[in-house]
mmCIF file of C-alpha atoms and ligand atoms in Angstrom:
data_model
loop_
_atom_site.group_PDB
_atom_site.id
_atom_site.type_symbol
_atom_site.label_atom_id
_atom_site.label_comp_id
_atom_site.label_asym_id
_atom_site.label_seq_id
_atom_site.Cartn_x
_atom_site.Cartn_y
_atom_site.Cartn_z
ATOM 1 C CA MET A 1 25.319 -8.784 11.473
ATOM 2 C CA SER A 2 23.173 -10.191 14.002
ATOM 3 C CA LYS A 3 24.066 -13.265 16.020
ATOM 4 C CA SER A 4 21.531 -15.568 14.577
ATOM 5 C CA THR A 5 19.194 -15.739 11.715
ATOM 6 C CA LYS A 6 16.682 -18.150 10.046
ATOM 7 C CA TYR A 7 17.976 -17.384 6.905
ATOM 8 C CA VAL A 8 20.717 -18.956 4.619
ATOM 9 C CA SER A 9 22.395 -17.863 1.172
ATOM 10 C CA ASN A 10 21.217 -20.089 -1.626
ATOM 11 C CA PRO A 11 24.281 -21.351 -3.204
ATOM 12 C CA ALA A 12 26.011 -20.359 -6.240
ATOM 13 C CA ASP A 13 27.082 -22.820 -8.924
ATOM 14 C CA GLU A 14 30.589 -23.166 -10.578
ATOM 15 C CA ASN A 15 29.790 -20.343 -12.589
ATOM 16 C CA GLY A 16 28.633 -18.275 -10.054
ATOM 17 C CA ILE A 17 24.860 -18.114 -10.858
ATOM 18 C CA VAL A 18 22.293 -18.864 -7.890
ATOM 19 C CA SER A 19 18.877 -20.552 -8.634
ATOM 20 C CA TRP A 20 16.015 -18.753 -7.379
ATOM 21 C CA THR A 21 12.623 -20.138 -6.967
ATOM 22 C CA GLU A 22 9.690 -18.535 -8.380
ATOM 23 C CA GLU A 23 8.436 -17.405 -5.152
ATOM 24 C CA GLU A 24 11.597 -15.558 -4.469
ATOM 25 C CA ASN A 25 11.970 -13.984 -7.897
ATOM 26 C CA LYS A 26 8.184 -12.929 -7.364
ATOM 27 C CA ILE A 27 9.306 -11.317 -3.804
ATOM 28 C CA TRP A 28 11.916 -9.625 -5.640
ATOM 29 C CA GLN A 29 9.306 -8.488 -8.161
ATOM 30 C CA ASP A 30 6.930 -7.194 -5.549
ATOM 31 C CA LEU A 31 9.628 -5.494 -3.675
ATOM 32 C CA ILE A 32 11.416 -3.596 -6.420
ATOM 33 C CA GLU A 33 8.262 -2.498 -8.056
ATOM 34 C CA ARG A 34 6.666 -1.064 -4.637
ATOM 35 C CA GLN A 35 10.263 0.606 -3.907
ATOM 36 C CA LEU A 36 10.523 2.369 -6.947
ATOM 37 C CA GLU A 37 7.268 4.168 -6.344
ATOM 38 C CA VAL A 38 8.192 5.007 -2.948
ATOM 39 C CA ILE A 39 11.464 6.669 -3.768
ATOM 40 C CA LYS A 40 10.217 8.773 -6.680
ATOM 41 C CA GLY A 41 11.060 12.303 -5.414
ATOM 42 C CA ARG A 42 12.836 10.970 -2.094
ATOM 43 C CA ALA A 43 15.880 9.459 -3.391
ATOM 44 C CA CYS A 44 18.899 11.725 -4.255
ATOM 45 C CA ASP A 45 19.783 12.246 -8.041
ATOM 46 C CA GLU A 46 23.396 10.325 -7.510
ATOM 47 C CA PHE A 47 21.177 7.383 -6.268
ATOM 48 C CA MET A 48 18.610 7.446 -9.306
ATOM 49 C CA HIS A 49 21.349 7.815 -11.703
ATOM 50 C CA GLY A 50 23.158 4.565 -10.246
ATOM 51 C CA LEU A 51 19.734 2.731 -10.401
ATOM 52 C CA GLU A 52 19.745 3.762 -14.240
ATOM 53 C CA LEU A 53 23.280 2.512 -14.891
ATOM 54 C CA LEU A 54 22.435 -0.895 -12.992
ATOM 55 C CA ASP A 55 19.143 -1.388 -14.873
ATOM 56 C CA LEU A 56 17.941 -4.027 -12.711
ATOM 57 C CA PRO A 57 15.589 -6.601 -13.687
ATOM 58 C CA HIS A 58 12.033 -6.358 -12.176
ATOM 59 C CA ASN A 59 10.910 -10.034 -12.989
ATOM 60 C CA ARG A 60 13.895 -12.025 -11.287
ATOM 61 C CA VAL A 61 16.660 -11.622 -8.656
ATOM 62 C CA PRO A 62 19.893 -10.013 -10.269
ATOM 63 C CA GLN A 63 22.531 -12.340 -10.741
ATOM 64 C CA LEU A 64 25.926 -10.912 -9.043
ATOM 65 C CA HIS A 65 28.066 -11.016 -12.358
ATOM 66 C CA GLU A 66 25.278 -8.487 -13.989
ATOM 67 C CA ILE A 67 25.936 -6.020 -10.969
ATOM 68 C CA ASN A 68 29.685 -6.585 -11.378
ATOM 69 C CA GLN A 69 29.828 -5.575 -15.049
ATOM 70 C CA VAL A 70 28.396 -2.309 -14.213
ATOM 71 C CA LEU A 71 30.148 -1.458 -11.029
ATOM 72 C CA GLY A 72 33.276 -2.526 -12.642
ATOM 73 C CA GLU A 73 32.961 -0.019 -15.489
ATOM 74 C CA HIS A 74 32.649 2.956 -13.226
ATOM 75 C CA THR A 75 34.095 2.379 -9.877
ATOM 76 C CA GLY A 76 36.000 -0.921 -10.051
ATOM 77 C CA TRP A 77 33.918 -2.351 -7.318
ATOM 78 C CA GLN A 78 32.429 -5.843 -7.221
ATOM 79 C CA VAL A 79 29.915 -7.621 -5.119
ATOM 80 C CA GLU A 80 30.883 -11.088 -3.482
ATOM 81 C CA GLN A 81 28.745 -13.524 -2.652
ATOM 82 C CA VAL A 82 28.936 -14.296 1.225
ATOM 83 C CA PRO A 83 26.849 -16.612 3.734
ATOM 84 C CA SER A 84 24.051 -15.105 5.459
ATOM 85 C CA LEU A 85 26.610 -13.685 8.418
ATOM 86 C CA ILE A 86 29.955 -12.663 8.226
ATOM 87 C CA ASN A 87 32.152 -11.523 10.989
ATOM 88 C CA PHE A 88 33.727 -8.023 11.166
ATOM 89 C CA ASP A 89 36.974 -8.850 10.216
ATOM 90 C CA ALA A 90 35.515 -10.481 6.884
ATOM 91 C CA PHE A 91 33.528 -7.458 6.628
ATOM 92 C CA PHE A 92 36.295 -4.894 6.584
ATOM 93 C CA THR A 93 38.572 -7.113 4.484
ATOM 94 C CA LEU A 94 35.895 -7.626 1.399
ATOM 95 C CA LEU A 95 35.459 -3.456 1.719
ATOM 96 C CA ALA A 96 39.074 -2.568 1.775
ATOM 97 C CA ASN A 97 39.485 -4.608 -1.342
ATOM 98 C CA LYS A 98 36.234 -2.860 -2.909
ATOM 99 C CA LYS A 99 34.264 -5.993 -2.739
ATOM 100 C CA PHE A 100 30.620 -5.672 -1.189
ATOM 101 C CA PRO A 101 29.130 -8.581 0.634
ATOM 102 C CA VAL A 102 25.815 -9.722 -0.422
ATOM 103 C CA ALA A 103 24.164 -12.434 1.104
ATOM 104 C CA THR A 104 22.026 -14.510 -1.343
ATOM 105 C CA PHE A 105 18.963 -14.954 0.141
ATOM 106 C CA ILE A 106 15.555 -12.887 0.063
ATOM 107 C CA ARG A 107 13.341 -12.066 2.811
ATOM 108 C CA SER A 108 10.101 -14.127 3.117
ATOM 109 C CA ARG A 109 6.474 -12.507 2.808
ATOM 110 C CA ASP A 110 6.492 -12.456 6.598
ATOM 111 C CA ASP A 111 9.117 -10.122 6.760
ATOM 112 C CA PHE A 112 8.155 -8.018 3.579
ATOM 113 C CA ASP A 113 8.415 -4.716 5.147
ATOM 114 C CA TYR A 114 11.286 -5.300 7.362
ATOM 115 C CA LEU A 115 13.808 -7.239 8.512
ATOM 116 C CA GLN A 116 17.077 -6.735 10.782
ATOM 117 C CA GLU A 117 19.198 -9.060 8.259
ATOM 118 C CA PRO A 118 20.595 -7.511 5.320
ATOM 119 C CA ASP A 119 18.926 -9.409 2.264
ATOM 120 C CA ILE A 120 19.850 -9.086 -1.348
ATOM 121 C CA PHE A 121 17.176 -6.598 -1.801
ATOM 122 C CA HIS A 122 18.831 -4.447 0.616
ATOM 123 C CA GLU A 123 22.415 -5.009 -0.762
ATOM 124 C CA ILE A 124 21.786 -4.626 -4.206
ATOM 125 C CA PHE A 125 18.767 -2.371 -4.506
ATOM 126 C CA GLY A 126 19.985 -0.191 -1.237
ATOM 127 C CA HIS A 127 23.796 0.002 -1.785
ATOM 128 C CA CYS A 128 24.678 -0.997 -5.483
ATOM 129 C CA PRO A 129 23.324 2.153 -7.003
ATOM 130 C CA LEU A 130 25.892 4.352 -5.315
ATOM 131 C CA LEU A 131 28.727 1.832 -5.635
ATOM 132 C CA THR A 132 28.708 3.371 -9.151
ATOM 133 C CA ASN A 133 29.273 6.790 -7.624
ATOM 134 C CA PRO A 134 33.240 7.652 -7.058
ATOM 135 C CA ALA A 135 32.452 9.792 -4.171
ATOM 136 C CA PHE A 136 30.595 6.969 -2.237
ATOM 137 C CA ALA A 137 32.645 4.292 -3.472
ATOM 138 C CA HIS A 138 35.868 6.209 -2.256
ATOM 139 C CA PHE A 139 34.306 6.702 0.910
ATOM 140 C CA THR A 140 33.207 2.871 1.416
ATOM 141 C CA HIS A 141 36.701 1.704 0.448
ATOM 142 C CA THR A 142 38.357 4.334 2.850
ATOM 143 C CA TYR A 143 36.009 2.920 5.651
ATOM 144 C CA GLY A 144 36.750 -0.506 4.996
ATOM 145 C CA LYS A 145 40.662 0.216 5.041
ATOM 146 C CA LEU A 146 40.246 1.825 8.399
ATOM 147 C CA GLY A 147 38.065 -0.771 10.145
ATOM 148 C CA LEU A 148 40.267 -3.309 9.014
ATOM 149 C CA ALA A 149 43.092 -1.657 10.537
ATOM 150 C CA ALA A 150 41.085 -0.707 13.896
ATOM 151 C CA SER A 151 40.701 -2.322 17.548
ATOM 152 C CA LYS A 152 37.453 -3.714 18.359
ATOM 153 C CA GLU A 153 36.565 -0.548 20.301
ATOM 154 C CA ASP A 154 37.363 1.928 17.521
ATOM 155 C CA ARG A 155 35.285 -0.456 15.282
ATOM 156 C CA ALA A 156 32.090 0.486 17.302
ATOM 157 C CA TYR A 157 32.798 4.081 16.663
ATOM 158 C CA LEU A 158 33.593 3.806 13.021
ATOM 159 C CA ALA A 159 30.118 1.451 12.875
ATOM 160 C CA ARG A 160 28.257 4.848 13.597
ATOM 161 C CA LEU A 161 29.853 6.810 11.031
ATOM 162 C CA TYR A 162 29.060 4.232 8.492
ATOM 163 C CA TRP A 163 25.366 4.069 9.870
ATOM 164 C CA PHE A 164 24.748 7.627 9.588
ATOM 165 C CA THR A 165 25.985 7.948 5.827
ATOM 166 C CA VAL A 166 25.986 4.423 4.046
ATOM 167 C CA GLU A 167 22.911 3.143 5.916
ATOM 168 C CA PHE A 168 20.919 6.229 6.754
ATOM 169 C CA GLY A 169 22.334 9.280 5.312
ATOM 170 C CA LEU A 170 20.245 12.214 3.869
ATOM 171 C CA LEU A 171 21.329 14.886 1.482
ATOM 172 C CA ASN A 172 20.352 18.666 1.268
ATOM 173 C CA THR A 173 19.569 19.608 -2.339
ATOM 174 C CA ALA A 174 17.951 22.530 -4.072
ATOM 175 C CA GLU A 175 14.684 20.620 -4.239
ATOM 176 C CA GLY A 176 14.836 19.620 -0.778
ATOM 177 C CA THR A 177 15.930 17.026 1.691
ATOM 178 C CA ARG A 178 16.865 13.581 -0.376
ATOM 179 C CA ILE A 179 18.068 9.940 0.754
ATOM 180 C CA TYR A 180 21.073 8.539 -0.163
ATOM 181 C CA GLY A 181 21.305 5.905 2.741
ATOM 182 C CA GLY A 182 20.799 2.329 1.698
ATOM 183 C CA GLY A 183 19.033 1.078 5.018
ATOM 184 C CA ILE A 184 16.325 3.590 4.358
ATOM 185 C CA LEU A 185 15.958 3.426 0.497
ATOM 186 C CA SER A 186 15.369 -0.399 0.910
ATOM 187 C CA SER A 187 12.557 0.192 3.289
ATOM 188 C CA PRO A 188 9.397 1.601 2.217
ATOM 189 C CA GLY A 189 8.357 2.595 5.608
ATOM 190 C CA GLU A 190 11.314 4.489 6.598
ATOM 191 C CA THR A 191 11.846 5.898 3.035
ATOM 192 C CA VAL A 192 8.529 8.085 3.825
ATOM 193 C CA TYR A 193 9.130 8.209 7.689
ATOM 194 C CA ALA A 194 12.955 9.833 7.158
ATOM 195 C CA LEU A 195 11.580 12.687 5.061
ATOM 196 C CA GLU A 196 8.298 13.481 6.382
ATOM 197 C CA SER A 197 8.186 12.612 10.441
ATOM 198 C CA ASP A 198 8.063 15.548 12.778
ATOM 199 C CA ASN A 199 9.545 13.177 15.402
ATOM 200 C CA VAL A 200 13.000 12.826 14.182
ATOM 201 C CA ILE A 201 15.955 15.053 14.399
ATOM 202 C CA ARG A 202 17.708 15.992 11.125
ATOM 203 C CA GLN A 203 21.191 17.722 11.697
ATOM 204 C CA THR A 204 23.660 18.651 9.383
ATOM 205 C CA MET A 205 26.453 15.990 9.205
ATOM 206 C CA ASN A 206 29.660 16.673 11.480
ATOM 207 C CA PRO A 207 31.535 13.412 11.675
ATOM 208 C CA LEU A 208 32.907 13.756 15.324
ATOM 209 C CA GLU A 209 28.835 13.947 16.182
ATOM 210 C CA ALA A 210 27.864 11.076 14.356
ATOM 211 C CA LEU A 211 30.866 8.887 15.958
ATOM 212 C CA ARG A 212 29.218 10.008 19.297
ATOM 213 C CA THR A 213 25.581 9.020 18.447
ATOM 214 C CA PRO A 214 24.141 5.689 19.570
ATOM 215 C CA TYR A 215 21.691 3.947 17.255
ATOM 216 C CA ARG A 216 19.617 0.744 17.389
ATOM 217 C CA ILE A 217 19.385 -1.322 14.281
ATOM 218 C CA ASP A 218 15.632 -2.538 15.033
ATOM 219 C CA ILE A 219 13.691 0.821 15.092
ATOM 220 C CA MET A 220 13.017 3.735 12.920
ATOM 221 C CA GLN A 221 15.992 6.003 13.401
ATOM 222 C CA PRO A 222 15.343 9.403 15.767
ATOM 223 C CA VAL A 223 18.330 11.093 14.159
ATOM 224 C CA TYR A 224 19.569 11.403 11.086
ATOM 225 C CA PHE A 225 22.636 13.369 9.518
ATOM 226 C CA THR A 226 22.292 15.465 6.610
ATOM 227 C CA LEU A 227 25.017 16.252 3.796
ATOM 228 C CA ASN A 228 25.100 19.574 2.022
ATOM 229 C CA ARG A 229 26.705 18.276 -0.992
ATOM 230 C CA PHE A 230 27.113 14.571 -2.145
ATOM 231 C CA GLU A 231 31.057 15.289 -3.016
ATOM 232 C CA GLN A 232 31.358 15.724 0.813
ATOM 233 C CA LEU A 233 31.533 11.850 1.129
ATOM 234 C CA PHE A 234 34.916 12.522 -0.636
ATOM 235 C CA GLU A 235 36.066 15.131 2.047
ATOM 236 C CA LEU A 236 34.777 13.136 4.886
ATOM 237 C CA ALA A 237 36.687 9.931 3.734
ATOM 238 C CA ASP A 238 40.080 12.112 3.512
ATOM 239 C CA MET A 239 39.331 13.508 7.043
ATOM 240 C CA ASP A 240 41.932 11.898 9.743
ATOM 241 C CA ILE A 241 38.809 9.796 10.919
ATOM 242 C CA MET A 242 40.860 7.780 13.416
ATOM 243 C CA ALA A 243 41.902 11.264 14.957
ATOM 244 C CA LEU A 244 38.321 11.903 15.286
ATOM 245 C CA VAL A 245 37.500 8.559 16.742
ATOM 246 C CA ASN A 246 40.113 9.263 19.435
ATOM 247 C CA THR A 247 38.554 12.530 20.051
ATOM 248 C CA ALA A 248 34.942 10.735 20.299
ATOM 249 C CA LYS A 249 36.365 8.447 22.709
ATOM 250 C CA LYS A 250 37.523 11.007 25.332
ATOM 251 C CA LEU A 251 34.106 13.099 24.920
ATOM 252 C CA GLY A 252 32.084 9.738 25.153
ATOM 253 C CA LEU A 253 28.623 9.007 23.594
ATOM 254 C CA HIS A 254 25.766 11.079 23.411
ATOM 255 C CA ALA A 255 22.717 10.207 25.634
ATOM 256 C CA PRO A 256 20.799 8.012 22.998
ATOM 257 C CA LYS A 257 17.276 9.550 21.850
ATOM 258 C CA PHE A 258 15.740 6.003 22.032
ATOM 259 C CA ALA A 259 14.554 3.924 25.269
ATOM 260 C CA PRO A 260 16.785 1.085 25.848
ATOM 261 C CA LYS A 261 15.447 -2.237 24.249
ATOM 262 C CA ASN A 262 14.608 -3.986 27.329
ATOM 263 C CA GLN A 263 12.331 -1.317 28.235
ATOM 264 C CA LEU A 264 10.106 -1.200 25.174
ATOM 265 C CA ALA A 265 6.819 -3.106 24.937
ATOM 266 C CA SER A 266 7.414 -5.786 22.414
HETATM 267 FE FE1 FE2 B 1 23.242 -2.007 4.672
#
């Protein structure tokens, strides 16, 4: 949700169908086929199971009603078409109503490997597989309800917990560390980096620590938090998260593990 973007959502017709150009469909195909290879052995089983349920098309951008049918059957979640940028009130209102916002634009080839704005590939490929999973669905719904009721200051803390779970979460499994965060799994570079880089900290998920850890949206993450079981998302959701936010506010933020933006070479 940056302040400006060159991208605009493609409109839907009266039946909710979005028209995509041949080039946009081709970009989807190139993105999904490349990423399906990269996530093999790297995405967690829960994510892979969700992908199977969604059975996403390869040769065209999926329509939202196709996603809704699968999500509705499994968790009651839906996706909702939004303009490219929405404010936090709109975002939390949607999540609190089990609606996941999806902007109907897709990245251009210039931004093929990375873009800050969440495009339809990020939202659908990155997030929708796990919206079929009850623990993830419950966590995301709870986050929406808390965010809707929270002050602007508290939302900034909540956003960190979301960042280190829904977007950039890792999971310990018997086979090794796996990824469940959609921000990682929709990025080929970060899918490899998050698991294999020696220059990152992978720490056991502790919600108070996550609430206190600053992040930047425009770099590969220097810190990831790892769950020990996927069902831990249920337990996290049912903790008194706002009490943890209050504790985090008293203790303050940790020093960032990255350079401030204006001190980096561009
Ligand atoms: Fe996201």
